[in-house]
């Protein structure tokens, strides 16, 4: 899967329209006043979700009357190291000068640059840029190099407005541009010392890395909002780090930094007011940093320090199974949870709630990890609940199931309610305040810890969804801008014109820069050490450098129980390895994309198996069918080409699925649908890239649904023929989860896969409120038919959606939901009944796993997989499973019963798995095996697991 984004221009205002800064004295809150309006929000359209983003003026060039005159608005030259500036110039001869102005007074005149304090001629180099520079900045590897004099005072000049100008041999200025500084900043100011608020017995020391700042102060307040400044702490600089201290008695107060710094988006020296990038607490309005010591015993739940010893045991990452869940979704609709904690962290401590009882069922069946959607400080949900708006749900429930009215009510308040997925990061290192009972002070810290402790104690480890690929705010004014106020132009990745890259949707970050890489690593350590988190899912991981991910894995792995009370070797990392935008094909360095992660032990989502199972992709026609949804075998009326073409796509899809079922291993050899023996990496996707890319089983996260796009039940209801029954759709839902649960690699499930969860066919519910995202853990409803999904992302599909929502035949009842839950629990029980479903190495999978329904004569819509174990004292395979020596799993996606025979499978002592024998699913109980012929008879849309016990 890839995400393609398009942003529409924000309003841009020339800096000349700005009024002067107004700097208030210590009696009032510091503020910056402008006469210009803030840029209008623009809708940034993304294939997986749509965010409302504020685009700063740094993302777009301002109107121009003369290209040379407005050249300072661009930053097309790169100061890449102490001694080298790189610029893409074709001109030969002439001279190049560097200009600086401490007061940001540079301007372009007819014959060059005016308003400078210093100008220096640069020496042109004939050689290519050095190899280390080309490696760090591959997108400018062919730029020309200019040498900076060694005598230049870099620590001083890098605080100024900077520009370079090229003059021809006659002295005519022919090109002018600003400079991008991350390379030289890394070379001169890379720093590994303390940052943030550091507590000692007597004082609180403040450390802020801001090497381009001209002045930094900390304004300290007694209250989280309002009130006068209680103390101004003037920080002093040491090699790019600003340091100050206040008495320890100020613990529990709040502060904000005032940073005077040149900002390339406005070409001005700005006084920016920002939170500490290393904030560990916030005020309820998010505008002040809370001075909090996370080591304080007052912030620790009972026996918090012992939690490392209580963690559920994980022998190997291959034993992991993941369940993705949104904090608010979990309890917002649960009447058994007290209203004050409903939708928040403490709901996970409500032991008798429907949600917690549900999680206990899954944990008892074998589930190991809960993946929480973003829980850091994000925008678009006010942390102060009294500001939220609500819709009368009783009124909504009275409306028809296919009405457009529900979505009208929901979208009318969608930016003022309490709901958002949270992929709008403001501060990475602070728990989100809206999930706490009190957003001010330490409540969010204490309650977050109680949540983690409660989940661990019911046998579930906790994974956080982290969004290091972008930030919600930028520029000197935006309330959500933090890093771009502290060191403008450094933290955010920019294009070759100097404007912020937005391929992730908005404000891409640049982990190829030393201090961005460091901030990510430090933040991960914060969550592991201070909150005892067990793993991380990286949003758009492909936009992060592979080196950052490898460093993160190494640093976390080095944590130990003896030293840190953390077993770092048990922390699992995985994410979205999509390769697109400016980082595609290693455009900004070797990135953490699917094809680059082999051998790292870091997992990435396997979109190949998802698309082959469901059909098409999230970006194709919604009626495209796949292996599960009736392709070739039960057409839905969509044009899939000729019957032969549809059959061919089904056969190729089956190959993709089988490769996914062996953990997408690139070197696994199997027989494809044409009868050829090929490696997984030799099977192409429809785009031409290899299906398989992993070298270890844990590098593949197999999934068929996630928070993005429709729920599993919804997409099945959309793609399957209108006329099939809800019973059949429920069986397809179970068949989908069974393929994920019984594959090698790490299985991943979206919350509600197991209870037929619906969002009324909403394909992007990130801001669709509680109404469309409701989960009912009492199992009375799956939320189908609660109105047409929000118009913004779904309107073009309304003609397909409306008749389905209107038909009562599509809506499952409670018995369907309970059957789905039992089937899911049984799948987990089966997976954890044998280590053969969780093989540790690529070699073990290649030796033991076989597919039997392959080649040109295969039965369409059927996958037959066997897993073989060894026997003690017998040469060959080692014995791994003391209970079962051989397993055969038959997946029948056909709308009819099938019979499959294989001579290889004759004479086995196979019997239906005891979990399936004990289930209430009568269809699976009708599955049979005849050892004399090796024939399996499997009911329609059924997964049957046969095992050979060792005592037979």
Coordinates of C-alpha atoms in Angstrom, one line a residue, residues 172-468:
X172 CA 26.6 40.9 -12.9
X173 CA 24.5 39.0 -10.3
X174 CA 22.9 36.1 -12.0
X175 CA 21.6 33.9 -9.2
X176 CA 20.6 34.3 -5.5
X177 CA 19.2 31.9 -3.0
X178 CA 19.0 31.1 0.7
X179 CA 20.7 28.1 2.3
X180 CA 19.5 24.9 3.9
X181 CA 21.6 24.3 7.0
X182 CA 21.0 20.8 8.5
X183 CA 24.3 19.4 7.1
X184 CA 26.5 22.1 8.7
X185 CA 24.4 22.1 11.9
X186 CA 25.0 18.4 12.3
X187 CA 28.7 18.8 11.6
X188 CA 29.1 21.6 14.1
X189 CA 26.4 21.2 16.8
X190 CA 25.6 17.4 17.1
X191 CA 25.0 16.9 20.8
X192 CA 24.5 13.8 23.0
X193 CA 24.2 15.5 26.4
X194 CA 21.1 16.1 28.6
X195 CA 18.0 17.8 27.1
X196 CA 14.7 18.8 28.7
X197 CA 14.1 19.4 32.4
X198 CA 16.6 17.5 34.5
X199 CA 15.9 17.2 38.2
X200 CA 18.5 17.2 41.0
X201 CA 18.1 17.5 44.7
X202 CA 18.3 21.3 44.8
X203 CA 17.5 22.5 41.3
X204 CA 15.8 21.9 38.0
X205 CA 18.2 22.3 35.0
X206 CA 16.7 23.2 31.7
X207 CA 18.5 22.2 28.5
X208 CA 17.3 23.3 25.0
X209 CA 19.2 22.5 21.8
X210 CA 18.8 25.6 19.7
X211 CA 22.1 26.4 17.9
X212 CA 20.6 29.0 15.5
X213 CA 18.8 30.9 18.2
X214 CA 20.0 34.3 19.2
X215 CA 18.4 34.4 22.6
X216 CA 16.3 32.0 24.8
X217 CA 14.3 32.5 27.9
X218 CA 12.0 30.3 30.0
X219 CA 8.8 31.9 31.2
X220 CA 7.5 30.1 34.3
X221 CA 3.9 30.1 35.6
X222 CA 2.3 28.8 38.7
X223 CA -0.8 27.9 36.9
X224 CA -1.5 25.8 33.8
X225 CA -3.3 28.7 32.1
X226 CA -3.8 32.4 32.7
X227 CA -2.0 34.2 35.5
X228 CA 1.1 36.3 35.4
X229 CA 4.6 35.2 34.7
X230 CA 6.1 34.1 38.0
X231 CA 9.7 33.9 36.9
X232 CA 11.8 34.6 33.9
X233 CA 14.8 32.3 33.5
X234 CA 17.4 33.6 31.0
X235 CA 19.2 30.7 29.5
X236 CA 22.9 30.8 28.4
X237 CA 24.3 29.1 25.4
X238 CA 27.1 26.6 25.3
X239 CA 27.9 25.1 21.9
X240 CA 24.4 25.3 20.6
X241 CA 22.7 24.2 23.9
X242 CA 20.9 26.8 26.0
X243 CA 21.1 26.0 29.7
X244 CA 19.3 27.5 32.7
X245 CA 18.2 26.4 36.2
X246 CA 15.5 27.1 38.7
X247 CA 15.0 26.0 42.3
X248 CA 13.6 22.5 42.8
X249 CA 10.6 24.2 44.4
X250 CA 9.3 25.1 41.0
X251 CA 8.4 21.5 40.4
X252 CA 4.8 21.2 39.5
X253 CA 4.7 24.6 37.7
X254 CA 4.6 25.3 34.0
X255 CA 6.9 27.0 31.5
X256 CA 7.2 28.0 27.9
X257 CA 10.3 29.0 25.9
X258 CA 10.7 32.3 24.2
X259 CA 13.2 31.8 21.4
X260 CA 14.5 34.6 19.2
X261 CA 15.6 33.0 16.0
X262 CA 15.8 33.6 12.2
X263 CA 12.9 31.8 10.5
X264 CA 13.3 31.0 6.7
X265 CA 9.5 30.9 6.2
X266 CA 9.2 34.6 7.0
X267 CA 12.7 35.9 6.3
X268 CA 12.5 37.6 9.7
X269 CA 14.0 37.3 13.2
X270 CA 11.0 35.9 15.1
X271 CA 10.2 35.7 18.8
X272 CA 8.7 32.2 19.0
X273 CA 6.9 30.9 22.0
X274 CA 7.1 27.1 22.2
X275 CA 6.8 24.1 24.5
X276 CA 9.9 22.1 25.4
X277 CA 10.5 19.5 22.6
X278 CA 11.5 17.1 25.5
X279 CA 8.3 18.0 27.5
X280 CA 7.1 15.1 29.7
X281 CA 3.9 16.9 30.8
X282 CA 1.6 19.6 29.5
X283 CA -1.1 22.0 30.6
X284 CA -4.7 21.1 29.7
X285 CA -4.7 23.6 26.8
X286 CA -1.4 22.2 25.6
X287 CA 0.3 25.6 25.6
X288 CA 2.6 25.2 28.6
X289 CA 5.1 22.5 29.6
X290 CA 4.6 20.9 33.0
X291 CA 7.6 20.7 35.2
X292 CA 7.3 17.0 36.2
X293 CA 9.8 14.5 37.5
X294 CA 8.6 11.1 36.1
X295 CA 10.7 9.3 38.8
X296 CA 8.6 10.7 41.6
X297 CA 6.9 8.0 43.7
X298 CA 3.8 10.1 43.7
X299 CA 3.3 9.4 40.0
X300 CA 3.7 5.6 40.3
X301 CA 0.8 3.2 40.7
X302 CA 1.2 0.6 43.5
X303 CA 4.0 -1.8 42.6
X304 CA 4.8 0.1 39.4
X305 CA 8.5 -0.5 39.7
X306 CA 7.9 -4.3 39.8
X307 CA 5.9 -4.4 36.6
X308 CA 9.0 -5.5 34.6
X309 CA 8.9 -8.8 36.6
X310 CA 5.1 -9.2 36.0
X311 CA 5.2 -8.9 32.2
X312 CA 3.6 -11.7 30.2
X313 CA 6.3 -14.0 29.0
X314 CA 7.3 -13.9 25.3
X315 CA 9.9 -16.6 24.4
X316 CA 10.3 -15.3 20.8
X317 CA 8.9 -12.6 18.6
X318 CA 7.3 -15.4 16.4
X319 CA 5.0 -16.0 19.4
X320 CA 3.5 -12.5 19.1
X321 CA -0.1 -11.8 17.9
X322 CA -1.3 -8.2 17.7
X323 CA -4.7 -6.6 18.3
X324 CA -5.1 -3.0 17.1
X325 CA -7.3 -0.8 19.3
X326 CA -8.2 2.9 19.7
X327 CA -8.3 4.1 23.3
X328 CA -11.6 6.0 23.0
X329 CA -13.2 3.2 20.9
X330 CA -12.5 0.7 23.6
X331 CA -15.0 2.1 26.2
X332 CA -16.8 5.2 24.8
X333 CA -19.9 3.0 24.2
X334 CA -19.6 0.8 27.3
X335 CA -22.2 1.5 30.0
X336 CA -20.4 -0.7 32.4
X337 CA -17.6 1.9 32.6
X338 CA -18.0 4.9 34.9
X339 CA -18.8 8.0 32.8
X340 CA -15.8 9.9 34.2
X341 CA -13.3 7.4 32.8
X342 CA -15.3 6.2 29.7
X343 CA -13.2 6.7 26.6
X344 CA -9.9 7.1 28.5
X345 CA -6.9 5.4 30.0
X346 CA -8.6 4.3 33.2
X347 CA -11.3 2.4 31.4
X348 CA -8.7 -0.4 31.0
X349 CA -8.6 -0.7 34.8
X350 CA -12.4 -1.4 35.0
X351 CA -12.1 -5.1 35.5
X352 CA -15.8 -5.9 35.2
X353 CA -16.5 -3.8 32.1
X354 CA -17.6 -5.5 28.9
X355 CA -14.4 -4.3 27.1
X356 CA -12.0 -5.7 29.7
X357 CA -13.9 -9.0 29.9
X358 CA -13.6 -9.2 26.1
X359 CA -9.8 -8.6 26.2
X360 CA -9.5 -11.3 28.9
X361 CA -11.2 -13.8 26.5
X362 CA -8.7 -13.0 23.8
X363 CA -5.8 -13.1 26.2
X364 CA -6.9 -16.5 27.6
X365 CA -7.0 -17.8 24.0
X366 CA -3.5 -16.7 23.3
X367 CA -3.4 -13.1 22.1
X368 CA -0.2 -11.4 23.3
X369 CA -0.1 -7.7 22.3
X370 CA -2.5 -4.7 22.3
X371 CA -1.6 -2.1 19.8
X372 CA -2.9 1.3 20.8
X373 CA -3.5 4.0 18.2
X374 CA -1.7 7.3 18.9
X375 CA -1.6 8.2 22.6
X376 CA 0.9 11.0 22.5
X377 CA -0.1 14.6 22.4
X378 CA -2.0 15.2 19.1
X379 CA -4.1 18.0 17.8
X380 CA -7.8 18.1 16.7
X381 CA -9.2 16.9 20.0
X382 CA -9.4 19.4 22.8
X383 CA -8.0 18.0 26.0
X384 CA -10.5 20.0 28.0
X385 CA -13.7 17.9 27.7
X386 CA -16.0 20.8 28.7
X387 CA -15.3 22.2 25.2
X388 CA -16.6 19.2 23.4
X389 CA -19.8 19.1 21.4
X390 CA -22.1 16.1 21.1
X391 CA -24.9 14.8 19.0
X392 CA -28.1 13.3 20.4
X393 CA -27.6 9.6 19.7
X394 CA -31.2 8.7 20.4
X395 CA -32.2 11.0 17.5
X396 CA -29.5 9.4 15.3
X397 CA -30.8 5.9 16.1
X398 CA -34.3 6.9 14.9
X399 CA -33.0 7.6 11.4
X400 CA -33.1 5.1 8.5
X401 CA -30.0 2.9 8.1
X402 CA -29.2 4.4 4.7
X403 CA -29.9 8.0 5.6
X404 CA -27.5 10.8 4.9
X405 CA -28.6 12.7 8.0
X406 CA -26.4 10.9 10.5
X407 CA -23.2 11.9 8.8
X408 CA -24.4 15.5 8.4
X409 CA -24.9 15.8 12.2
X410 CA -21.6 14.0 12.9
X411 CA -19.5 16.1 10.5
X412 CA -21.0 19.3 11.7
X413 CA -19.1 18.9 15.0
X414 CA -16.3 16.6 13.9
X415 CA -13.6 19.1 14.7
X416 CA -15.2 20.0 18.1
X417 CA -16.0 16.6 19.5
X418 CA -13.8 14.2 21.5
X419 CA -12.8 12.0 18.6
X420 CA -9.8 11.6 16.3
X421 CA -7.4 8.7 15.5
X422 CA -4.6 11.0 16.5
X423 CA -2.2 11.0 13.6
X424 CA -1.6 14.7 14.1
X425 CA 1.4 14.8 16.3
X426 CA 2.3 17.9 18.3
X427 CA 4.6 16.5 21.1
X428 CA 5.7 12.9 20.9
X429 CA 6.8 12.4 24.5
X430 CA 3.6 13.3 26.5
X431 CA 0.5 11.2 26.9
X432 CA -2.6 12.7 25.3
X433 CA -4.6 14.8 27.8
X434 CA -8.1 14.1 26.4
X435 CA -7.8 10.4 27.6
X436 CA -7.1 11.5 31.2
X437 CA -9.7 12.5 33.7
X438 CA -7.9 15.8 34.3
X439 CA -5.7 17.1 31.5
X440 CA -3.7 19.5 33.7
X441 CA -1.0 18.2 36.1
X442 CA 0.1 14.6 36.5
X443 CA -3.1 12.8 35.9
X444 CA -2.4 11.8 32.3
X445 CA 0.9 10.3 33.5
X446 CA -0.5 8.3 36.4
X447 CA -3.5 7.1 34.4
X448 CA -1.5 6.0 31.4
X449 CA 0.7 3.9 33.7
X450 CA -2.3 2.4 35.3
X451 CA -3.6 1.4 31.9
X452 CA -0.3 -0.3 30.9
X453 CA -0.2 -2.1 34.3
X454 CA -3.8 -3.3 34.0
X455 CA -3.3 -4.6 30.4
X456 CA -0.1 -6.4 31.4
X457 CA -1.9 -8.0 34.4
X458 CA -4.5 -9.6 32.1
X459 CA -1.7 -11.1 30.0
X460 CA -1.4 -8.4 27.3
X461 CA 1.7 -6.5 26.4
X462 CA 1.3 -2.9 25.1
X463 CA 2.4 -1.5 21.7
X464 CA 2.3 2.2 21.0
X465 CA 1.5 3.6 17.6
X466 CA 4.2 6.3 17.0
X467 CA 4.1 9.0 14.3
X468 CA 7.7 10.2 13.8

